[in-house]
JSON list of C-alpha atoms and ligand atoms in Angstrom, two decimals:
[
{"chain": "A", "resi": 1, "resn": "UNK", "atom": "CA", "xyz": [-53.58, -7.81, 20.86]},
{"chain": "A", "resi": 2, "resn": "UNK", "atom": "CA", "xyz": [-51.65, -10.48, 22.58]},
{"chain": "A", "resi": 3, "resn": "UNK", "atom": "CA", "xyz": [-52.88, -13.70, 23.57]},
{"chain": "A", "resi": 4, "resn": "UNK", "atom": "CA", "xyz": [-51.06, -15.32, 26.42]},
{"chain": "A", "resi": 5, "resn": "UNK", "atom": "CA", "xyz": [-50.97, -19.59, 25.89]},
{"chain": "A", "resi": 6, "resn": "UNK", "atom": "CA", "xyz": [-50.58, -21.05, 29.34]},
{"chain": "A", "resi": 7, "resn": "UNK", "atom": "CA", "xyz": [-50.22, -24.79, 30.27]},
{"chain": "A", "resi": 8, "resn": "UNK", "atom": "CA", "xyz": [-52.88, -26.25, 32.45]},
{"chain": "A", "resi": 9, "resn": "UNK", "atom": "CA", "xyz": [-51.71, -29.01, 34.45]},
{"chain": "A", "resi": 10, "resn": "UNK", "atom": "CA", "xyz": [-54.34, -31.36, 35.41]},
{"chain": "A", "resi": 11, "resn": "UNK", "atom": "CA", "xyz": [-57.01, -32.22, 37.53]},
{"chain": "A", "resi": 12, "resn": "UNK", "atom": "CA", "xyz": [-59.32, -30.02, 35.91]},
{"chain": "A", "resi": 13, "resn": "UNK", "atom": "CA", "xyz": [-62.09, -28.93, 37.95]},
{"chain": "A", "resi": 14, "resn": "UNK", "atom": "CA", "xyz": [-66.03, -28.89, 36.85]},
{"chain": "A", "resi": 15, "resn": "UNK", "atom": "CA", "xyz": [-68.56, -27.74, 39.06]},
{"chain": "A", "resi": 16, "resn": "UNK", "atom": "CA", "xyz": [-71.64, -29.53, 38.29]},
{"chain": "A", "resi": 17, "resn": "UNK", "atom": "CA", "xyz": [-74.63, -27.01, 38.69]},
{"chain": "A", "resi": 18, "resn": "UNK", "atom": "CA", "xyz": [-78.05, -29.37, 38.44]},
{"chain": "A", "resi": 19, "resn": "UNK", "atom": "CA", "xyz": [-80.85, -27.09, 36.96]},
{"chain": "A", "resi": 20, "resn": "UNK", "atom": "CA", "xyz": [-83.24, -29.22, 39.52]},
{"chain": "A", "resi": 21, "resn": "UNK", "atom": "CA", "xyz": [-83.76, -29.18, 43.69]},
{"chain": "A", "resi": 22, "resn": "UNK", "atom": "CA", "xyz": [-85.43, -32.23, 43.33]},
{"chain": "A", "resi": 23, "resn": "UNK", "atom": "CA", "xyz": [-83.90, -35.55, 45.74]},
{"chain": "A", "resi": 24, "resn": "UNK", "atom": "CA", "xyz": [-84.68, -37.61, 43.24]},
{"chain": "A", "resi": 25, "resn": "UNK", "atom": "CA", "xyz": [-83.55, -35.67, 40.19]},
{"chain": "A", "resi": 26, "resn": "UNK", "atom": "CA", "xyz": [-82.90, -37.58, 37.08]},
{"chain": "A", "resi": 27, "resn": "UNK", "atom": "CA", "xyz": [-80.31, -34.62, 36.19]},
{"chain": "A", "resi": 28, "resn": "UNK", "atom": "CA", "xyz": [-78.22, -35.19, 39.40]},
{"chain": "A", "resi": 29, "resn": "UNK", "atom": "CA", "xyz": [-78.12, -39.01, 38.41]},
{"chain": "A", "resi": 30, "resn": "UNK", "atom": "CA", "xyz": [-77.03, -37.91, 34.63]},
{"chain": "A", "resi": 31, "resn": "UNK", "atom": "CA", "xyz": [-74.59, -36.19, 36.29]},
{"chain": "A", "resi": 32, "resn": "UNK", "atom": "CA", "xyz": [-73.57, -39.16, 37.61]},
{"chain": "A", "resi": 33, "resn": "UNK", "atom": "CA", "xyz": [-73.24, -41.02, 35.20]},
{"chain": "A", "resi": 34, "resn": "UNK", "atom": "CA", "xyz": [-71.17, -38.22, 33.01]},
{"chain": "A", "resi": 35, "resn": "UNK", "atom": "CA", "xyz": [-68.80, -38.03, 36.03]},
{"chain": "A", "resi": 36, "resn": "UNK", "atom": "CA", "xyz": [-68.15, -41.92, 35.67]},
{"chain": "A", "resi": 37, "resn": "UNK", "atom": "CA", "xyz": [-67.38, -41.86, 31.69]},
{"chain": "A", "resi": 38, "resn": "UNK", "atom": "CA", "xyz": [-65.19, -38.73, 32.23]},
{"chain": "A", "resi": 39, "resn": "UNK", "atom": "CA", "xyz": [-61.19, -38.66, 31.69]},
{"chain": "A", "resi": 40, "resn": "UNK", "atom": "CA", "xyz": [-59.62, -39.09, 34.82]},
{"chain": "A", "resi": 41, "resn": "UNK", "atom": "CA", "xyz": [-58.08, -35.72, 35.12]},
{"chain": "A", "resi": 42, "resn": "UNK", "atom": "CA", "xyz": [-61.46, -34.20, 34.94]},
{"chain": "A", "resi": 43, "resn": "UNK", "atom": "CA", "xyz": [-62.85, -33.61, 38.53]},
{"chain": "A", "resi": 44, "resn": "UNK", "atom": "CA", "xyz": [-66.69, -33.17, 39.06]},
{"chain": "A", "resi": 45, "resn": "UNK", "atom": "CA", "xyz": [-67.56, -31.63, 42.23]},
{"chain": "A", "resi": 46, "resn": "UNK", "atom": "CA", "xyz": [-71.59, -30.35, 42.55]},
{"chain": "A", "resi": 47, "resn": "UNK", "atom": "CA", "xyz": [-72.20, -25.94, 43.11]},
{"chain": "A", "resi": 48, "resn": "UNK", "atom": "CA", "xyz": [-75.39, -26.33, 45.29]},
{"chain": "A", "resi": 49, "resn": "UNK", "atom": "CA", "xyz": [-77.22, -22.97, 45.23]},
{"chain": "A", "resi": 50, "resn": "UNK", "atom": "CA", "xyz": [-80.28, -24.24, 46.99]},
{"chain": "A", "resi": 51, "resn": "UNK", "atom": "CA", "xyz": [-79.93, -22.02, 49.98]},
{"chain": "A", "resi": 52, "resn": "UNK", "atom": "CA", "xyz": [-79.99, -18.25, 47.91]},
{"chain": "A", "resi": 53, "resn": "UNK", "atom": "CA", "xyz": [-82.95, -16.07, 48.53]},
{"chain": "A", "resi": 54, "resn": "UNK", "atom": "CA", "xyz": [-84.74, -14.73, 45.66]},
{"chain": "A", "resi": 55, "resn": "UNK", "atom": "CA", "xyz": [-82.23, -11.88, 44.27]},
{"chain": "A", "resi": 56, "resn": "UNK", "atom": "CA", "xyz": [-83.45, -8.29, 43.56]},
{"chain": "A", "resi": 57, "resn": "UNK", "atom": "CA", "xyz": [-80.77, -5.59, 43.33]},
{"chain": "A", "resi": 58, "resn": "UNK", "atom": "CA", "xyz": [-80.99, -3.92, 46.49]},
{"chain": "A", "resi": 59, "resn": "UNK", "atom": "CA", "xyz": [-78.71, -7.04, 47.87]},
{"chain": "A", "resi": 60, "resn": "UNK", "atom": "CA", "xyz": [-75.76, -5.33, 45.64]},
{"chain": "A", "resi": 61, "resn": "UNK", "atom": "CA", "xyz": [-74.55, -3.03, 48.12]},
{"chain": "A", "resi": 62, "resn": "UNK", "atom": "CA", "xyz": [-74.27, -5.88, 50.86]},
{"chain": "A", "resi": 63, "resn": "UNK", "atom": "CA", "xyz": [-74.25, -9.32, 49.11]},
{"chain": "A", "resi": 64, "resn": "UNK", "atom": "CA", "xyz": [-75.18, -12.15, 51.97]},
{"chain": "A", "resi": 65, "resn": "UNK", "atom": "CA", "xyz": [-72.31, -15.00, 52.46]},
{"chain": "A", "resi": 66, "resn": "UNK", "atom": "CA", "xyz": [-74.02, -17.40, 50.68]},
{"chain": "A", "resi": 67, "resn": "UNK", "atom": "CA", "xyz": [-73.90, -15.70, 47.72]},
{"chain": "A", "resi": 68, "resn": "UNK", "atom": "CA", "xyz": [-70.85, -14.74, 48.07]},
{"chain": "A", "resi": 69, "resn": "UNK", "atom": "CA", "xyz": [-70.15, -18.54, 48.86]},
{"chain": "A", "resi": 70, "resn": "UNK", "atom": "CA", "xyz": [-71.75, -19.62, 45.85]},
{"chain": "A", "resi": 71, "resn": "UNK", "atom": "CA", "xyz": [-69.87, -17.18, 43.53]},
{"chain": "A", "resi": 72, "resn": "UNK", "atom": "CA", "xyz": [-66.78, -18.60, 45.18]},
{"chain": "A", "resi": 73, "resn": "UNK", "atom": "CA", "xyz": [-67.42, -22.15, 44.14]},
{"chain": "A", "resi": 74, "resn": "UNK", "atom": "CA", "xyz": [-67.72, -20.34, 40.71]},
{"chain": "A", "resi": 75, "resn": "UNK", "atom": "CA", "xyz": [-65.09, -19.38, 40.81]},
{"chain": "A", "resi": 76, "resn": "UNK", "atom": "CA", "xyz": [-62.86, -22.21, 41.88]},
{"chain": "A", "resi": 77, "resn": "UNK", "atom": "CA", "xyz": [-64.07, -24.11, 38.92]},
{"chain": "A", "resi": 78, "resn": "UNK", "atom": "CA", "xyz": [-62.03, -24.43, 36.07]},
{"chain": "A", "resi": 79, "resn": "UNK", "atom": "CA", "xyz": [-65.47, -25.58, 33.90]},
{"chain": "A", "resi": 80, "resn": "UNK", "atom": "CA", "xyz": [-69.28, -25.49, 34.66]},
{"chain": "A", "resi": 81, "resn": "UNK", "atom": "CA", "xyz": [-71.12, -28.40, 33.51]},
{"chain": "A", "resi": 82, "resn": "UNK", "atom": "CA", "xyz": [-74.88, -27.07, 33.99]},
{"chain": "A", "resi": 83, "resn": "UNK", "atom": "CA", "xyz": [-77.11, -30.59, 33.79]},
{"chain": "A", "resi": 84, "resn": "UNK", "atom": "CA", "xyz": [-80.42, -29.48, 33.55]},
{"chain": "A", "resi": 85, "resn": "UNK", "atom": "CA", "xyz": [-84.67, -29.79, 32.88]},
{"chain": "A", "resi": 86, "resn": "UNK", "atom": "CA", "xyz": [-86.93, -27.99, 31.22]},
{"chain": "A", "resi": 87, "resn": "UNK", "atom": "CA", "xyz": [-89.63, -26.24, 33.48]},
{"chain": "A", "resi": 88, "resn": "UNK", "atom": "CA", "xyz": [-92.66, -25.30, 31.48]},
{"chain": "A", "resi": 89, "resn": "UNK", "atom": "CA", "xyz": [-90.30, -24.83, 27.88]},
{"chain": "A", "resi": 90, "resn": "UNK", "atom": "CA", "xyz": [-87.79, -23.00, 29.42]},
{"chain": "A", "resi": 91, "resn": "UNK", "atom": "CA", "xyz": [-85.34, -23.46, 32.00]},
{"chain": "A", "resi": 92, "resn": "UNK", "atom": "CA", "xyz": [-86.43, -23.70, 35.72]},
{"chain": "A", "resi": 93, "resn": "UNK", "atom": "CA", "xyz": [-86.98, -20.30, 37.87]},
{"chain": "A", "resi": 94, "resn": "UNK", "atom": "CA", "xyz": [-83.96, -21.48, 40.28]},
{"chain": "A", "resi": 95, "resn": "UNK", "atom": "CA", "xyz": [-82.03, -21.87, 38.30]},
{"chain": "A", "resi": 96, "resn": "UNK", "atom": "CA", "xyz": [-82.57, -18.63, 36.70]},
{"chain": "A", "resi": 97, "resn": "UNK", "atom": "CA", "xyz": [-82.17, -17.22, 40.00]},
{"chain": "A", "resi": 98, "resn": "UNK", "atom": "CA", "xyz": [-79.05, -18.45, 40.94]},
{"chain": "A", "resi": 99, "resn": "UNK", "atom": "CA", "xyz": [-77.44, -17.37, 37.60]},
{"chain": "A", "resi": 100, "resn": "UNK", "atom": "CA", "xyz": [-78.36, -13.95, 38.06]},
{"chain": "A", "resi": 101, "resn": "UNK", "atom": "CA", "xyz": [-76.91, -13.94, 41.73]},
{"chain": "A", "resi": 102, "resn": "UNK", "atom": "CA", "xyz": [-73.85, -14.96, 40.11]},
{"chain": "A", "resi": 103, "resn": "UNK", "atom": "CA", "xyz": [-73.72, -12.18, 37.40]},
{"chain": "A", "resi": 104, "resn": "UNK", "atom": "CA", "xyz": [-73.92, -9.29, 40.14]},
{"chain": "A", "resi": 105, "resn": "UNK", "atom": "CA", "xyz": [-73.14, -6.87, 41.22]},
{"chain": "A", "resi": 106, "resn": "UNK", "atom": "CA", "xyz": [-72.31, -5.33, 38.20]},
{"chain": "A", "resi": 107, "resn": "UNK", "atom": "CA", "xyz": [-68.64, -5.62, 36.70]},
{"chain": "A", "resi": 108, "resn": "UNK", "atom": "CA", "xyz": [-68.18, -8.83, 39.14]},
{"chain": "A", "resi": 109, "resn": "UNK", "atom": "CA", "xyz": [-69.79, -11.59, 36.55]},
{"chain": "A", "resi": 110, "resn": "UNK", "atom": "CA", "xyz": [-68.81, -14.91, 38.02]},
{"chain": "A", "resi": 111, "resn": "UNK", "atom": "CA", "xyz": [-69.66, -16.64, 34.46]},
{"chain": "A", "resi": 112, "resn": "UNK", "atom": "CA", "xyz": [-67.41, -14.94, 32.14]},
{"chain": "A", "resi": 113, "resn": "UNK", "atom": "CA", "xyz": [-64.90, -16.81, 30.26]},
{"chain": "A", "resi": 114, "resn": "UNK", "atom": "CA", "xyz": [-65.95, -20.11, 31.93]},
{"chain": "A", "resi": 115, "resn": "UNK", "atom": "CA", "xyz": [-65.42, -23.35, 29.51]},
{"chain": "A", "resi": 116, "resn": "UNK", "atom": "CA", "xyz": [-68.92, -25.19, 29.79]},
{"chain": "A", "resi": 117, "resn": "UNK", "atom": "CA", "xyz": [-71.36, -27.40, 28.84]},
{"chain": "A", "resi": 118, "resn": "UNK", "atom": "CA", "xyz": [-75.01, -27.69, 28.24]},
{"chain": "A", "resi": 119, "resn": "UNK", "atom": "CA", "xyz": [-76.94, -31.26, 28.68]},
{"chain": "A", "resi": 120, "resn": "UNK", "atom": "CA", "xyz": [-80.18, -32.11, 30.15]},
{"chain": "A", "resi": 121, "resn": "UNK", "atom": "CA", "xyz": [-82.76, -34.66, 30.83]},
{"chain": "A", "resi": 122, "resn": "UNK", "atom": "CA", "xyz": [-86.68, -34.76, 30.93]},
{"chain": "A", "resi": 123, "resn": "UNK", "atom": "CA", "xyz": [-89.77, -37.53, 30.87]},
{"chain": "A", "resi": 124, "resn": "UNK", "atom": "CA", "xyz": [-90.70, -35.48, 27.71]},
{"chain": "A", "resi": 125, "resn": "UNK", "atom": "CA", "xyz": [-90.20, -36.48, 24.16]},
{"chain": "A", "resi": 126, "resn": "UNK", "atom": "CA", "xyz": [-87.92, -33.14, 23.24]},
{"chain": "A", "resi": 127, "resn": "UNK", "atom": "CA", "xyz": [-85.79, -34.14, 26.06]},
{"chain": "A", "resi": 128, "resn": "UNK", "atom": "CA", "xyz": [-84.71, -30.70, 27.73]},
{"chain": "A", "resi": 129, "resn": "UNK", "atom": "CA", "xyz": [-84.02, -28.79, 23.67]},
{"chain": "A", "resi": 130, "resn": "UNK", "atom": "CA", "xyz": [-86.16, -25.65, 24.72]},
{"chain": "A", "resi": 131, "resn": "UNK", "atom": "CA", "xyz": [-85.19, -25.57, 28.24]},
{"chain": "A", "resi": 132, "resn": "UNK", "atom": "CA", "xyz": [-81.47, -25.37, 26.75]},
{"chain": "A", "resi": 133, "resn": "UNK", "atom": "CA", "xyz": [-81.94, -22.68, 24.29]},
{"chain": "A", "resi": 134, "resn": "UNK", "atom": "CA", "xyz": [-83.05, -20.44, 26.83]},
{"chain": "A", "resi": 135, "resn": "UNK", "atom": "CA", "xyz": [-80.40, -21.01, 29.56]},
{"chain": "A", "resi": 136, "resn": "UNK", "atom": "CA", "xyz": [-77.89, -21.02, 26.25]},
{"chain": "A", "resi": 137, "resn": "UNK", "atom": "CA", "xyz": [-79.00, -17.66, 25.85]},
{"chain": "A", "resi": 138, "resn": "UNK", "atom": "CA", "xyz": [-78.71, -16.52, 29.09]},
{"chain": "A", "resi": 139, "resn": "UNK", "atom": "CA", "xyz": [-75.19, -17.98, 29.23]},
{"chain": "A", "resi": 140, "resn": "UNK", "atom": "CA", "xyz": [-74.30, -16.55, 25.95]},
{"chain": "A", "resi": 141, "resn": "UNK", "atom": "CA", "xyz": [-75.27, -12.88, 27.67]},
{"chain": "A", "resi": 142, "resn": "UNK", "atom": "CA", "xyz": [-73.09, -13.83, 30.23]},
{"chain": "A", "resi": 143, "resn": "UNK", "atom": "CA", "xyz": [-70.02, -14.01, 28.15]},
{"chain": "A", "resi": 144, "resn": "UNK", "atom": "CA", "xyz": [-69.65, -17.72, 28.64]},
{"chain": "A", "resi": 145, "resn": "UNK", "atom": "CA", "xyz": [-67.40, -20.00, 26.49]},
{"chain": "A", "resi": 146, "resn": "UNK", "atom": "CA", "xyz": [-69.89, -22.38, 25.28]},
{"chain": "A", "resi": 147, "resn": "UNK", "atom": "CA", "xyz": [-69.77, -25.89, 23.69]},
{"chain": "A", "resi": 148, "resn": "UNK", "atom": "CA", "xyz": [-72.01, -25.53, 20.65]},
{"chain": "A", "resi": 149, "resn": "UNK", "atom": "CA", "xyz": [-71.43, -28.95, 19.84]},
{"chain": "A", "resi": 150, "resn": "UNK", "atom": "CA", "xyz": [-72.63, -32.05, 20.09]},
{"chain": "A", "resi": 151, "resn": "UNK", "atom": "CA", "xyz": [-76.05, -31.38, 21.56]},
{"chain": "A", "resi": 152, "resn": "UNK", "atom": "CA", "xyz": [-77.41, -33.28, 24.54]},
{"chain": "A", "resi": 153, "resn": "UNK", "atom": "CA", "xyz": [-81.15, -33.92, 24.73]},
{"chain": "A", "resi": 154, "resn": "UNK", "atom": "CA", "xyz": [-81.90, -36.85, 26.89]},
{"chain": "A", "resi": 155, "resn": "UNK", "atom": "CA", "xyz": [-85.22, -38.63, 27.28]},
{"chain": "A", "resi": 156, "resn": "UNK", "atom": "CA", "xyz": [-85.09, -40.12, 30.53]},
{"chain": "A", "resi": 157, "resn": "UNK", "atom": "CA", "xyz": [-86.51, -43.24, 30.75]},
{"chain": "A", "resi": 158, "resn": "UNK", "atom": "CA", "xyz": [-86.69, -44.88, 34.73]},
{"chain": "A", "resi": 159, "resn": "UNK", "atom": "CA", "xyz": [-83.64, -46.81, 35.59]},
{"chain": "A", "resi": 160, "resn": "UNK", "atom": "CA", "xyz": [-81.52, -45.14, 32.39]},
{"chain": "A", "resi": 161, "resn": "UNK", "atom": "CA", "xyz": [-78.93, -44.47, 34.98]},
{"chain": "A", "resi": 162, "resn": "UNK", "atom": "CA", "xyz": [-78.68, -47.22, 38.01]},
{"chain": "A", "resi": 163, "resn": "UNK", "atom": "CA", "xyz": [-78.08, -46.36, 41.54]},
{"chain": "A", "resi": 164, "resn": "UNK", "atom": "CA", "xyz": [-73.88, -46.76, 40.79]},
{"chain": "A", "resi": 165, "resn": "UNK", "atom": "CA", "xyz": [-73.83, -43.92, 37.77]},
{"chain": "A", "resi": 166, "resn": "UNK", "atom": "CA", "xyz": [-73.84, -46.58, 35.44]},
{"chain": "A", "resi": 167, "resn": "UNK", "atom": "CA", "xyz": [-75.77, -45.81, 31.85]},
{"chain": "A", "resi": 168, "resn": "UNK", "atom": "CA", "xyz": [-77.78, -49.16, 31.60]},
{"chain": "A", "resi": 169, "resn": "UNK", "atom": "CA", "xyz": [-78.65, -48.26, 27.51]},
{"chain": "A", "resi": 170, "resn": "UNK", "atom": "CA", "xyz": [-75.41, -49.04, 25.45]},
{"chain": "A", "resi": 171, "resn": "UNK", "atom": "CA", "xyz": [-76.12, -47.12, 22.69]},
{"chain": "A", "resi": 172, "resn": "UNK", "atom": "CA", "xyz": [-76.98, -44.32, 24.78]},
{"chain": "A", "resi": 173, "resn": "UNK", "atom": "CA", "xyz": [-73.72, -44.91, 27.10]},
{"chain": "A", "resi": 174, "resn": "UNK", "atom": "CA", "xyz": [-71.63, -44.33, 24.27]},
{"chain": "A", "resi": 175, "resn": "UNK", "atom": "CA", "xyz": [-73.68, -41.22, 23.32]},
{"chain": "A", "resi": 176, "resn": "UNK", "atom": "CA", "xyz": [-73.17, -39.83, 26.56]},
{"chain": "A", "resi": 177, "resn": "UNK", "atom": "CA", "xyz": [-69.09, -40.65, 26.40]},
{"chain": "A", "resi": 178, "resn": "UNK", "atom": "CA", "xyz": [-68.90, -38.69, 23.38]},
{"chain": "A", "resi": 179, "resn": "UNK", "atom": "CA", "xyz": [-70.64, -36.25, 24.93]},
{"chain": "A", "resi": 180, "resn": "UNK", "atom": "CA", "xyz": [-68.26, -35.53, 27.52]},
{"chain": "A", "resi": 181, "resn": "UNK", "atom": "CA", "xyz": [-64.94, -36.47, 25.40]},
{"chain": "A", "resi": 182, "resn": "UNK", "atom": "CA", "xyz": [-66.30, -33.64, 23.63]},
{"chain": "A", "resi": 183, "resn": "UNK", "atom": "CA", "xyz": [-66.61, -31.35, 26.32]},
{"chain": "A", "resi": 184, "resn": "UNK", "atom": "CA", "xyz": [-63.24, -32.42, 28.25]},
{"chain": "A", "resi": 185, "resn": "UNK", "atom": "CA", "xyz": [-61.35, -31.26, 24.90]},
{"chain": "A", "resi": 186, "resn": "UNK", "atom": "CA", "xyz": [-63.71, -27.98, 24.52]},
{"chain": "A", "resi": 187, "resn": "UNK", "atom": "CA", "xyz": [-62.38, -27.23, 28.39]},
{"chain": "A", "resi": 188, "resn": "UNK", "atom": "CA", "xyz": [-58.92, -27.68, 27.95]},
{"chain": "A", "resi": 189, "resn": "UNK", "atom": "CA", "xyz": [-58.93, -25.65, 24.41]},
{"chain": "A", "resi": 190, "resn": "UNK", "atom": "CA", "xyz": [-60.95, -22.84, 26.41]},
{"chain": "A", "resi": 191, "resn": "UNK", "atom": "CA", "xyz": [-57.88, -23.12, 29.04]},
{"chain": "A", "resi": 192, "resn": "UNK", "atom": "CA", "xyz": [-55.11, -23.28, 26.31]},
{"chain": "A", "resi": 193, "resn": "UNK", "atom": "CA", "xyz": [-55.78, -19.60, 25.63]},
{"chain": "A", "resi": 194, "resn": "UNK", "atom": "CA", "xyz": [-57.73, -18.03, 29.01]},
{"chain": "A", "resi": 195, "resn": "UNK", "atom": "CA", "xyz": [-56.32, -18.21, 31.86]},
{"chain": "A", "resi": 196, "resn": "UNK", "atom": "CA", "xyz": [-57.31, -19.62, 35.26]},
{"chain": "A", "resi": 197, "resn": "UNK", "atom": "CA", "xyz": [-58.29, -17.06, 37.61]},
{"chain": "B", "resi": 201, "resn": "LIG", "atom": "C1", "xyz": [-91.84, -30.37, 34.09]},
{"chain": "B", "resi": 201, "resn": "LIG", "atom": "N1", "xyz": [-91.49, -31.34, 33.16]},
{"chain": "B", "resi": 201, "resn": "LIG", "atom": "C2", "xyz": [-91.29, -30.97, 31.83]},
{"chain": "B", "resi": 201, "resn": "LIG", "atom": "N2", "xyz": [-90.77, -31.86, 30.93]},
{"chain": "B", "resi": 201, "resn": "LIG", "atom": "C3", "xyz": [-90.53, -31.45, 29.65]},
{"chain": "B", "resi": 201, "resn": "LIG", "atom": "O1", "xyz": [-90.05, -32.24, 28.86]},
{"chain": "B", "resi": 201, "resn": "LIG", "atom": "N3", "xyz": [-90.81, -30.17, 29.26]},
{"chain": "B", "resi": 201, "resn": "LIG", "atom": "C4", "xyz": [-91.35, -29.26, 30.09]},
{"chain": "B", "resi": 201, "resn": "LIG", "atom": "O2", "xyz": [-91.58, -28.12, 29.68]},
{"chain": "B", "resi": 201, "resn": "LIG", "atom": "C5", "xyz": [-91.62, -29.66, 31.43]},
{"chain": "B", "resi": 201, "resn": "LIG", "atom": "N4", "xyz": [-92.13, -28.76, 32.34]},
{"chain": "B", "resi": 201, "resn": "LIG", "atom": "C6", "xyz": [-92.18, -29.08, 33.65]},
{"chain": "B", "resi": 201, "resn": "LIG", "atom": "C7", "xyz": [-92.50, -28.10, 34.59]},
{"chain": "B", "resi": 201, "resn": "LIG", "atom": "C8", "xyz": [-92.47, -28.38, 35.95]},
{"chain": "B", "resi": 201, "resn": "LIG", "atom": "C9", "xyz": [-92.77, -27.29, 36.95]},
{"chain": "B", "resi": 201, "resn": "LIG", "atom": "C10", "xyz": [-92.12, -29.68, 36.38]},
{"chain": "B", "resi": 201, "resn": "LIG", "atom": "C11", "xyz": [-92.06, -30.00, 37.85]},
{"chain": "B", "resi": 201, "resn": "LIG", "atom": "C12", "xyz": [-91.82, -30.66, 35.47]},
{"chain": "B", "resi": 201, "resn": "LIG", "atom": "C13", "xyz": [-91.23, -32.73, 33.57]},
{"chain": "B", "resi": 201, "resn": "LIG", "atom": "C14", "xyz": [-89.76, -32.93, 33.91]},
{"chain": "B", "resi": 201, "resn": "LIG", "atom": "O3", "xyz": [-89.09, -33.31, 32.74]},
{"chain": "B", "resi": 201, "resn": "LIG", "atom": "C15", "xyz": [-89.59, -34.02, 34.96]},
{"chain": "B", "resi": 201, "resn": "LIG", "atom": "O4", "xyz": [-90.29, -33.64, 36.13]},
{"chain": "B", "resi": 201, "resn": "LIG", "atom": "C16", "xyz": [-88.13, -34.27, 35.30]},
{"chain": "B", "resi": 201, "resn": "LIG", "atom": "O5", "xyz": [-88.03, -35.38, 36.16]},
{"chain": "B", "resi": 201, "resn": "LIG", "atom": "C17", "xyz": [-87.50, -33.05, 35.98]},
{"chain": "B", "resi": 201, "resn": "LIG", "atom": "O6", "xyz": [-86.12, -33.26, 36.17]},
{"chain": "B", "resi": 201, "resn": "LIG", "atom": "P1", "xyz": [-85.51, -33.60, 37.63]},
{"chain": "B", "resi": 201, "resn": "LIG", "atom": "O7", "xyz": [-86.09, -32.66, 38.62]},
{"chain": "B", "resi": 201, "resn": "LIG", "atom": "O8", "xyz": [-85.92, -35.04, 37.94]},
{"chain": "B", "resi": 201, "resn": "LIG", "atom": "O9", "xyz": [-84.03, -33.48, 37.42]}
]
C-alpha cells in the first residue's frame, strides 16, 4: 500500500459545528474564545445545520438543498471542530440529527477522514465527559480522524468567556491554548498523509 505525503499550504480551514441552537450558547462563545487562541493559519468558520428537517431514509433518493448545502460546508472544511453540551448524558438530539444527514446516503459519508476535535461546555460538574463519549462514538463509526488527546471538559461558569472571546480565568486560558495547539498539530498531521478533497 502506498501512502501519498502531500504539502498543505495554509490557511487551514475548521468548520465549527456547535452541538447547541441556543442564542445564548455557552458552546458558541467557547468557540469563540478557541478561535481567538488559535494559530493564525487556522481559519474557524461556523457549519450551521439549524435549518435540516428531521432525517429518515426515504430523503435518500432526493436529498433537499439544504442538506446537500450542509454536506457541502463539510466538505469544504479541512477540520471539524464539534464544540458541544451534554443533553440528558448524551449528546443533544440535533445534533445527532445533523450527523446522520451528513453520513447519507450510503457510500457518500461527509465525515470520513476529517481531522477533528472534541470539546464541550456545561453548568454541570462533569462538564460535557458523557455527552462526548457518545458523539466520540458516533464519530468513531463514522470513520473520523479523532484527537484522543488532551480531553476538554469545561465547567462553564457565567462570564468564563467575555463578550470579545476573551477567556477571563488564566489558568483556564492556558488550558484552553493547549487545547487547541494540540488540535492545530493533530490537523495538520491528519493532512500530512490524507489528502484534501
Ligand atoms: C441540559 N444540561 C445538562 N448539563 C449537564 O452537565 N449534563 C446534562 O446531562 C445536561 N442535560 C441537559 C438537557 C437539556 C435538554 C438541557 C436544555 C440542558 C444543562 C446544560 O449544560 C446547559 O443548559 C448549557 O448551557 C447548554 O449549553 P448551551 O446550549 O448554552 O451551549
Amino acid at each position: 500500500m502506498k501512502i501519498d505525503i502531500i504539502e498543505h499550504e495554509p490557511p487551514y480551514r475548521v468548520g465549527v459545528i456547535i452541538g447547541s441552537l441556543s442564542r445564548d450558547s455557552i458552546n458558541r462563545r467557547l468557540a469563540g474564545a478557541l478561535e481567538r487562541l488559535a494559530p493564525p493559519e487556522f481559519e474557524f468558520f461556523e457549519i450551521s445545520y439549524a435549518d435540516l428537517p428531521l432525517y429518515n431514509r426515504d430523503f435518500d433518493a432526493d436529498y433537499p438543498q439544504v442538506a446537500i448545502d450542509f454536506k457541502e460546508a463539510v466538505a469544504e472544511a479541512d477540520a471539524l471542530l464539534f464544540v458541544t453540551p451534554e443533553y440528558n448524558r448524551s449528546l443533544p438530539g440535533a445534533l445527532k440529527n445533523a450527523i446522520d444527514w451528513g453520513s447519507r446516503p450510503w457510500g457518500q459519508n461527509a465525515w470520513a477522514n476529517k481531522p477533528t476535535g472534541v470539546i464541550g461546555a456545561s453548568s454541570g460538574a462533569i462538564g460535557t465527559a458523557l455527552g462526548q463519549q457518545s458523539l466520540r462514538g458516533t464519530l468513531s463509526f463514522l470513520n473520523v480522524r479523532q484527537m484522543t488527546s488532551p480531553e476538554a471538559y469545561i465547567q462553564y461558569r457565567p462570564g468564563l468567556v467575555d463578550d470579545d472571546g476573551k477567556v477571563t480565568v488564566p489558568e483556564t486560558e492556558e488550558f484552553l491554548r493547549t487545547f487547541v495547539m494540540a488540535f492545530a498539530e493533530h490537523v495538520l498531521r491528519v493532512l500530512t498523509v490524507i489528502p484534501r478533497p
